[in-house]
Coordinates of C-alpha atoms (C1' of nucleotides) in Angstrom, one line a residue:
Chain A
M1 CA 46.5 180.2 -69.6
P2 CA 46.4 179.2 -73.2
E3 CA 44.4 176.0 -73.7
L4 CA 42.6 174.7 -76.9
P5 CA 40.3 177.8 -77.4
E6 CA 43.1 180.3 -76.9
V7 CA 45.5 178.5 -79.2
E8 CA 42.7 178.1 -81.8
T9 CA 41.9 181.7 -81.6
L10 CA 45.5 182.5 -82.3
A11 CA 45.6 180.1 -85.1
R12 CA 42.6 181.8 -86.8
D13 CA 44.0 185.2 -86.3
L14 CA 47.3 184.1 -87.9
R15 CA 45.6 182.3 -90.7
A16 CA 43.8 185.5 -91.6
T17 CA 46.9 187.7 -91.5
V18 CA 50.2 186.0 -92.1
V19 CA 49.5 183.2 -94.6
G20 CA 51.5 184.1 -97.8
R21 CA 54.0 186.2 -95.9
K22 CA 57.7 185.5 -95.9
I23 CA 59.8 185.6 -92.8
T24 CA 62.7 187.9 -93.5
K25 CA 64.4 187.6 -90.1
A26 CA 64.1 185.6 -86.9
T27 CA 65.8 186.6 -83.7
V28 CA 65.6 184.7 -80.4
S29 CA 66.6 186.5 -77.2
P30 CA 69.6 185.1 -75.4
D31 CA 67.5 185.4 -72.1
A32 CA 65.2 182.5 -73.4
P33 CA 67.7 179.7 -73.8
R34 CA 65.0 177.0 -73.5
L35 CA 62.6 178.5 -76.2
V36 CA 64.1 176.5 -79.2
Q37 CA 63.9 172.8 -78.9
D38 CA 66.1 170.1 -80.6
M39 CA 68.5 172.5 -82.4
P40 CA 70.9 175.3 -81.8
V41 CA 69.2 178.7 -81.8
E42 CA 71.3 179.9 -84.8
V43 CA 70.0 176.9 -86.9
F44 CA 66.5 177.8 -86.0
E45 CA 66.9 181.4 -86.9
S46 CA 68.6 180.8 -90.2
G47 CA 66.2 178.0 -91.0
L48 CA 63.2 180.4 -90.7
R49 CA 64.8 183.1 -92.7
G50 CA 63.4 183.4 -96.2
R51 CA 60.6 180.9 -95.5
R52 CA 57.1 181.5 -96.7
I53 CA 54.1 180.8 -94.4
E54 CA 51.7 178.5 -96.2
G55 CA 49.2 177.6 -93.6
V56 CA 48.3 177.6 -89.9
S57 CA 46.8 174.8 -87.9
R58 CA 46.6 173.4 -84.3
R59 CA 46.9 170.1 -82.6
G60 CA 46.0 170.1 -78.9
K61 CA 47.7 173.2 -77.5
Y62 CA 50.4 173.2 -80.1
L63 CA 50.3 175.8 -82.9
M64 CA 51.6 174.7 -86.3
L65 CA 52.8 177.0 -89.0
Q66 CA 53.4 175.2 -92.3
L67 CA 56.2 176.7 -94.3
D68 CA 57.6 176.3 -97.7
K69 CA 60.3 173.6 -98.3
G70 CA 58.3 171.1 -96.3
L71 CA 59.0 172.7 -93.0
W72 CA 56.9 173.1 -89.9
W73 CA 57.2 175.8 -87.4
V74 CA 55.6 174.5 -84.2
M75 CA 55.1 176.4 -80.9
H76 CA 53.6 175.8 -77.6
R77 CA 52.6 178.8 -75.5
R78 CA 52.6 176.8 -72.2
M79 CA 51.7 179.2 -69.3
S80 CA 52.2 182.8 -70.5
G81 CA 53.2 182.8 -74.1
N82 CA 51.5 185.1 -76.4
V83 CA 52.1 186.0 -80.1
L84 CA 51.6 189.6 -81.1
R85 CA 51.6 191.0 -84.7
R86 CA 52.9 194.6 -84.6
P87 CA 54.5 197.0 -87.1
V88 CA 58.3 196.6 -86.9
K89 CA 58.5 200.2 -85.7
A90 CA 56.0 199.8 -82.8
T91 CA 57.2 200.1 -79.2
D92 CA 58.3 197.0 -77.6
E93 CA 56.2 195.2 -75.0
P94 CA 58.0 193.7 -72.0
Y95 CA 59.0 190.1 -72.1
I96 CA 59.7 189.7 -75.9
R97 CA 61.6 186.5 -76.2
A98 CA 61.7 186.2 -80.0
R99 CA 60.9 188.3 -83.0
F100 CA 59.9 187.2 -86.5
R101 CA 60.0 190.0 -89.1
L102 CA 57.7 189.6 -92.1
D103 CA 57.9 191.0 -95.6
D104 CA 54.9 193.4 -95.1
G105 CA 56.3 195.7 -92.4
N106 CA 55.0 193.7 -89.5
E107 CA 56.6 191.3 -87.2
L108 CA 55.5 188.5 -84.9
R109 CA 56.6 188.9 -81.3
F110 CA 56.7 185.9 -78.9
V111 CA 55.9 187.5 -75.6
D112 CA 56.3 185.1 -72.6
L113 CA 56.8 186.3 -69.0
R114 CA 57.5 182.9 -67.5
K115 CA 59.7 181.6 -70.3
F116 CA 58.0 178.2 -70.5
G117 CA 57.1 178.5 -74.1
T118 CA 58.7 176.3 -76.7
M119 CA 59.2 176.2 -80.4
W120 CA 60.5 173.7 -83.0
L121 CA 61.5 173.9 -86.6
T122 CA 61.1 170.5 -88.3
D123 CA 60.2 168.7 -91.5
D124 CA 58.2 166.1 -89.5
P125 CA 56.2 167.4 -86.6
E126 CA 54.4 164.1 -85.8
P127 CA 56.8 163.0 -83.1
I128 CA 56.1 166.2 -81.2
F129 CA 52.3 165.2 -81.1
A130 CA 53.0 161.4 -80.5
G131 CA 51.6 161.4 -77.0
L132 CA 48.4 163.4 -77.7
G133 CA 45.0 161.9 -77.4
P134 CA 42.0 162.8 -79.6
E135 CA 40.9 166.3 -80.5
P136 CA 37.8 166.9 -78.4
L137 CA 36.0 169.0 -81.1
D138 CA 36.5 166.4 -83.7
E139 CA 33.5 164.2 -84.7
A140 CA 35.6 161.2 -83.9
F141 CA 35.6 162.2 -80.2
T142 CA 32.5 160.2 -79.3
D143 CA 31.0 159.0 -76.0
E144 CA 32.4 155.6 -76.6
V145 CA 36.0 157.0 -77.2
L146 CA 35.8 158.9 -73.9
R147 CA 34.3 155.9 -72.1
E148 CA 37.1 153.7 -73.3
T149 CA 39.7 156.2 -71.9
L150 CA 38.0 156.7 -68.6
K151 CA 37.4 153.1 -67.7
K152 CA 41.1 152.4 -67.7
R153 CA 41.8 155.2 -65.1
S154 CA 41.3 154.6 -61.5
T155 CA 42.3 158.2 -60.5
A156 CA 40.1 161.2 -60.1
I157 CA 38.4 162.4 -63.2
K158 CA 39.9 166.0 -63.0
P159 CA 43.6 165.0 -63.5
V160 CA 42.5 162.6 -66.3
L161 CA 41.0 165.6 -68.2
L162 CA 44.3 167.4 -67.8
D163 CA 46.1 164.5 -69.3
Q164 CA 47.0 165.4 -72.9
A165 CA 47.2 161.7 -73.7
A166 CA 43.5 161.3 -72.8
I167 CA 42.2 164.4 -74.4
A168 CA 44.3 167.0 -76.3
G169 CA 43.9 170.7 -75.5
V170 CA 42.0 170.7 -72.2
G171 CA 43.7 172.5 -69.4
N172 CA 42.8 173.5 -65.9
L173 CA 40.3 176.1 -66.7
Y174 CA 38.2 174.3 -69.2
A175 CA 38.4 171.0 -67.2
D176 CA 36.7 172.8 -64.3
E177 CA 34.1 174.3 -66.6
A178 CA 33.4 171.0 -68.3
L179 CA 33.0 169.1 -65.0
H180 CA 30.6 171.8 -63.8
Y181 CA 28.5 171.6 -66.9
A182 CA 28.5 167.8 -66.5
G183 CA 27.5 168.0 -62.8
I184 CA 30.5 165.8 -61.9
H185 CA 32.7 166.2 -58.9
P186 CA 36.5 166.7 -59.7
K187 CA 37.4 163.8 -57.3
Q188 CA 34.9 161.4 -58.9
P189 CA 37.0 158.3 -59.9
A190 CA 37.2 158.3 -63.7
A191 CA 36.4 154.7 -64.1
S192 CA 33.3 155.1 -61.9
L193 CA 31.5 157.3 -64.4
K194 CA 28.3 155.7 -65.7
N195 CA 27.4 155.9 -69.4
D196 CA 25.1 158.8 -69.0
E197 CA 27.7 160.6 -66.9
V198 CA 30.3 160.1 -69.6
A199 CA 27.9 161.5 -72.2
K200 CA 27.3 164.5 -70.0
L201 CA 31.0 165.0 -69.6
R202 CA 31.6 164.8 -73.3
E203 CA 28.9 167.5 -73.8
G204 CA 30.3 169.6 -71.1
I205 CA 33.8 169.4 -72.5
V206 CA 32.5 170.5 -76.0
R207 CA 30.3 173.2 -74.6
A208 CA 33.1 174.7 -72.4
L209 CA 35.6 174.7 -75.3
E210 CA 33.1 176.0 -77.9
Q211 CA 32.0 178.8 -75.6
G212 CA 35.6 179.7 -75.0
L213 CA 36.3 179.7 -78.7
A214 CA 33.2 181.9 -79.4
N215 CA 34.4 184.4 -76.9
L216 CA 38.0 184.4 -78.2
G217 CA 39.4 182.7 -75.2
S218 CA 39.6 183.4 -71.5
S219 CA 41.9 186.0 -70.1
V220 CA 41.9 185.4 -66.3
G221 CA 45.3 186.7 -65.3
N222 CA 44.8 190.2 -66.3
V223 CA 45.4 193.1 -63.8
A224 CA 42.4 195.4 -63.2
G225 CA 43.1 198.8 -64.8
E226 CA 45.7 197.7 -67.2
E227 CA 44.6 198.3 -70.7
V228 CA 46.6 195.4 -72.2
S229 CA 47.9 192.7 -69.9
L230 CA 50.5 190.3 -71.1
R231 CA 50.3 188.1 -68.1
D232 CA 47.6 186.1 -69.7
H233 CA 46.0 185.2 -73.0
V234 CA 45.7 187.9 -75.5
N235 CA 44.9 187.6 -79.1
L236 CA 47.2 188.5 -82.0
N237 CA 46.4 192.2 -81.6
G238 CA 47.0 192.2 -77.9
E239 CA 43.3 192.3 -77.0
S240 CA 42.0 190.2 -74.1
G241 CA 39.4 187.4 -74.6
K242 CA 35.9 187.7 -73.3
N243 CA 35.2 184.3 -71.9
Q244 CA 36.4 185.0 -68.3
E245 CA 33.0 186.9 -68.0
Y246 CA 31.1 183.7 -68.7
L247 CA 32.9 181.2 -66.6
V248 CA 30.8 179.0 -64.3
A249 CA 33.5 177.5 -62.1
Y250 CA 37.1 178.3 -62.7
G251 CA 38.3 181.3 -60.5
R252 CA 34.8 181.7 -58.8
E253 CA 35.8 180.5 -55.3
G254 CA 33.3 181.8 -52.8
R255 CA 31.0 183.2 -55.4
P256 CA 27.5 181.9 -56.0
C257 CA 26.9 179.0 -58.3
R258 CA 25.2 180.3 -61.4
T259 CA 22.7 177.4 -61.2
C260 CA 21.9 177.1 -57.4
G261 CA 23.6 179.9 -55.6
T262 CA 25.8 177.8 -53.4
A263 CA 29.3 179.1 -52.9
I264 CA 31.7 177.6 -55.4
E265 CA 34.5 175.8 -53.6
R266 CA 38.2 175.4 -54.4
I267 CA 40.3 172.4 -53.5
K268 CA 43.8 171.2 -54.4
L269 CA 43.8 168.1 -56.5
A270 CA 46.9 166.6 -58.1
Q271 CA 48.8 169.9 -57.4
R272 CA 46.1 171.9 -59.1
S273 CA 43.3 174.0 -58.1
A274 CA 39.9 172.7 -58.8
H275 CA 36.7 174.7 -58.6
F276 CA 33.3 173.2 -58.3
C277 CA 29.8 173.5 -56.8
P278 CA 29.4 171.1 -54.0
K279 CA 25.6 170.9 -54.6
C280 CA 25.5 170.7 -58.4
Q281 CA 28.6 168.4 -58.5
P282 CA 28.2 166.1 -55.5
L283 CA 30.8 163.4 -55.0
R284 CA 29.1 160.1 -55.6
R285 CA 30.7 157.8 -53.0
R286 CA 31.2 154.2 -54.3
R287 CA 28.9 152.2 -52.1
K288 CA 31.1 150.0 -49.9
R289 CA 30.2 146.4 -50.5
T290 CA 29.8 144.9 -47.2
P291 CA 31.7 141.7 -46.6
A292 CA 28.3 139.9 -46.0
K293 CA 26.9 141.2 -49.2
G294 CA 30.0 140.3 -51.2
R295 CA 30.0 136.8 -49.8
A296 CA 26.3 136.5 -50.3
R297 CA 26.7 137.2 -54.0
R298 CA 29.4 134.7 -54.6
A299 CA 27.9 132.0 -52.4
P300 CA 24.2 132.5 -51.9
A301 CA 22.8 131.2 -48.8
G302 CA 21.2 127.9 -49.2
Chain B
dA1 C1' 52.8 150.6 -64.5
dG2 C1' 50.2 154.0 -62.6
dA3 C1' 50.4 157.8 -59.5
dG4 C1' 52.6 161.3 -57.1
dT5 C1' 56.0 165.2 -57.1
dA6 C1' 60.0 168.5 -58.0
dG7 C1' 61.4 171.7 -61.2
dC8 C1' 61.1 175.1 -64.8
dC9 C1' 59.9 180.6 -64.3
dT10 C1' 58.4 185.3 -62.8
dG11 C1' 55.3 188.6 -60.8
dT12 C1' 51.8 189.3 -57.4
dA13 C1' 50.0 188.9 -53.0
dA14 C1' 49.7 187.4 -48.4
dG15 C1' 52.1 187.0 -44.0
dC16 C1' 55.2 188.4 -40.4
Chain C
dT1 C1' 57.8 199.4 -44.7
dG2 C1' 60.4 195.5 -46.2
dC3 C1' 61.5 190.9 -46.4
dT4 C1' 60.2 186.1 -47.1
dT5 C1' 57.1 182.6 -48.7
dA6 C1' 53.3 180.8 -51.3
dC7 C1' 51.0 180.6 -55.4
dA8 C1' 49.6 180.4 -60.4
dG9 C1' 50.1 176.4 -63.9
dG10 C1' 51.5 173.0 -68.8
dC11 C1' 54.5 169.7 -69.2
dT12 C1' 58.7 166.7 -68.4
dA13 C1' 61.6 164.0 -65.6
dC14 C1' 62.1 161.5 -61.8
dT15 C1' 60.8 158.5 -57.8
dC16 C1' 57.8 155.3 -55.3

DNA sequence: AGAGTAGCCTGTAAGC
DNA sequence: TGCTTACAGGCTACTC
């Protein structure tokens, strides 16, 4: 599933290939009625026609293409969305939901099996990102920033990592990886993390994301034997990422922990699967304060 | 208000 | 073999 590393990989690919190109035609398939947000499909299509792509960037899991005339073409790949750059004459892949013809004989194809993907065309993208937390790979994402976020959350740490208002761009896969690197159990209450654990967690998040980025993303849903799968993340050329080979927790249920050999476990947490090593990531139970001890602290015997 | 859950969507795999 | 059901998951909208 596309998370920060997968979206950033796409942004880099696009930056290298489509900046300076003009969109000559945009076509959205009628079988993807939810793809275009906040405006009629025809307005979206005609609004993109003739626009020049001036830059590509990313915010959280959102991809942003800066166009001339002060416009922004924003997209979110959600679960299964991929962008492919193909010659206009190339054979169609299945699940093409939209096409964007460029002035160099290529076109961008938005391929999205599950149809969860969304796009916007706007002169002000900021409201789209209004609810997003800090970028985890920015220098501004410090231990203290993370600590302040976590101390307000009584729930388990894993769902907090998935909350885009807490940290932008982390999804289920990289959350499991980050917690494993940090040695923290996914059910550990967020507010219970000590300072050194928060520091380890921030390191784990950065490590997991940077490794994903270095390996051009994780492609975990691909079917064995299929040359190019479009069921999961692929890059602009349709090639899979390599990071799935290096995962330490996600998708490794029953397989040995790379650190200690213990079988990786999978549990359900907040409707999501969570993978972890029960030995390297022990749940630190909050010590129950006994009534006697609590009382003793407030009213020492004497 | 924070937390939990249904729904969006489709293909695959498990179960009967 | 063939049908049904569960599952995968980012995010929003809704309920408690």
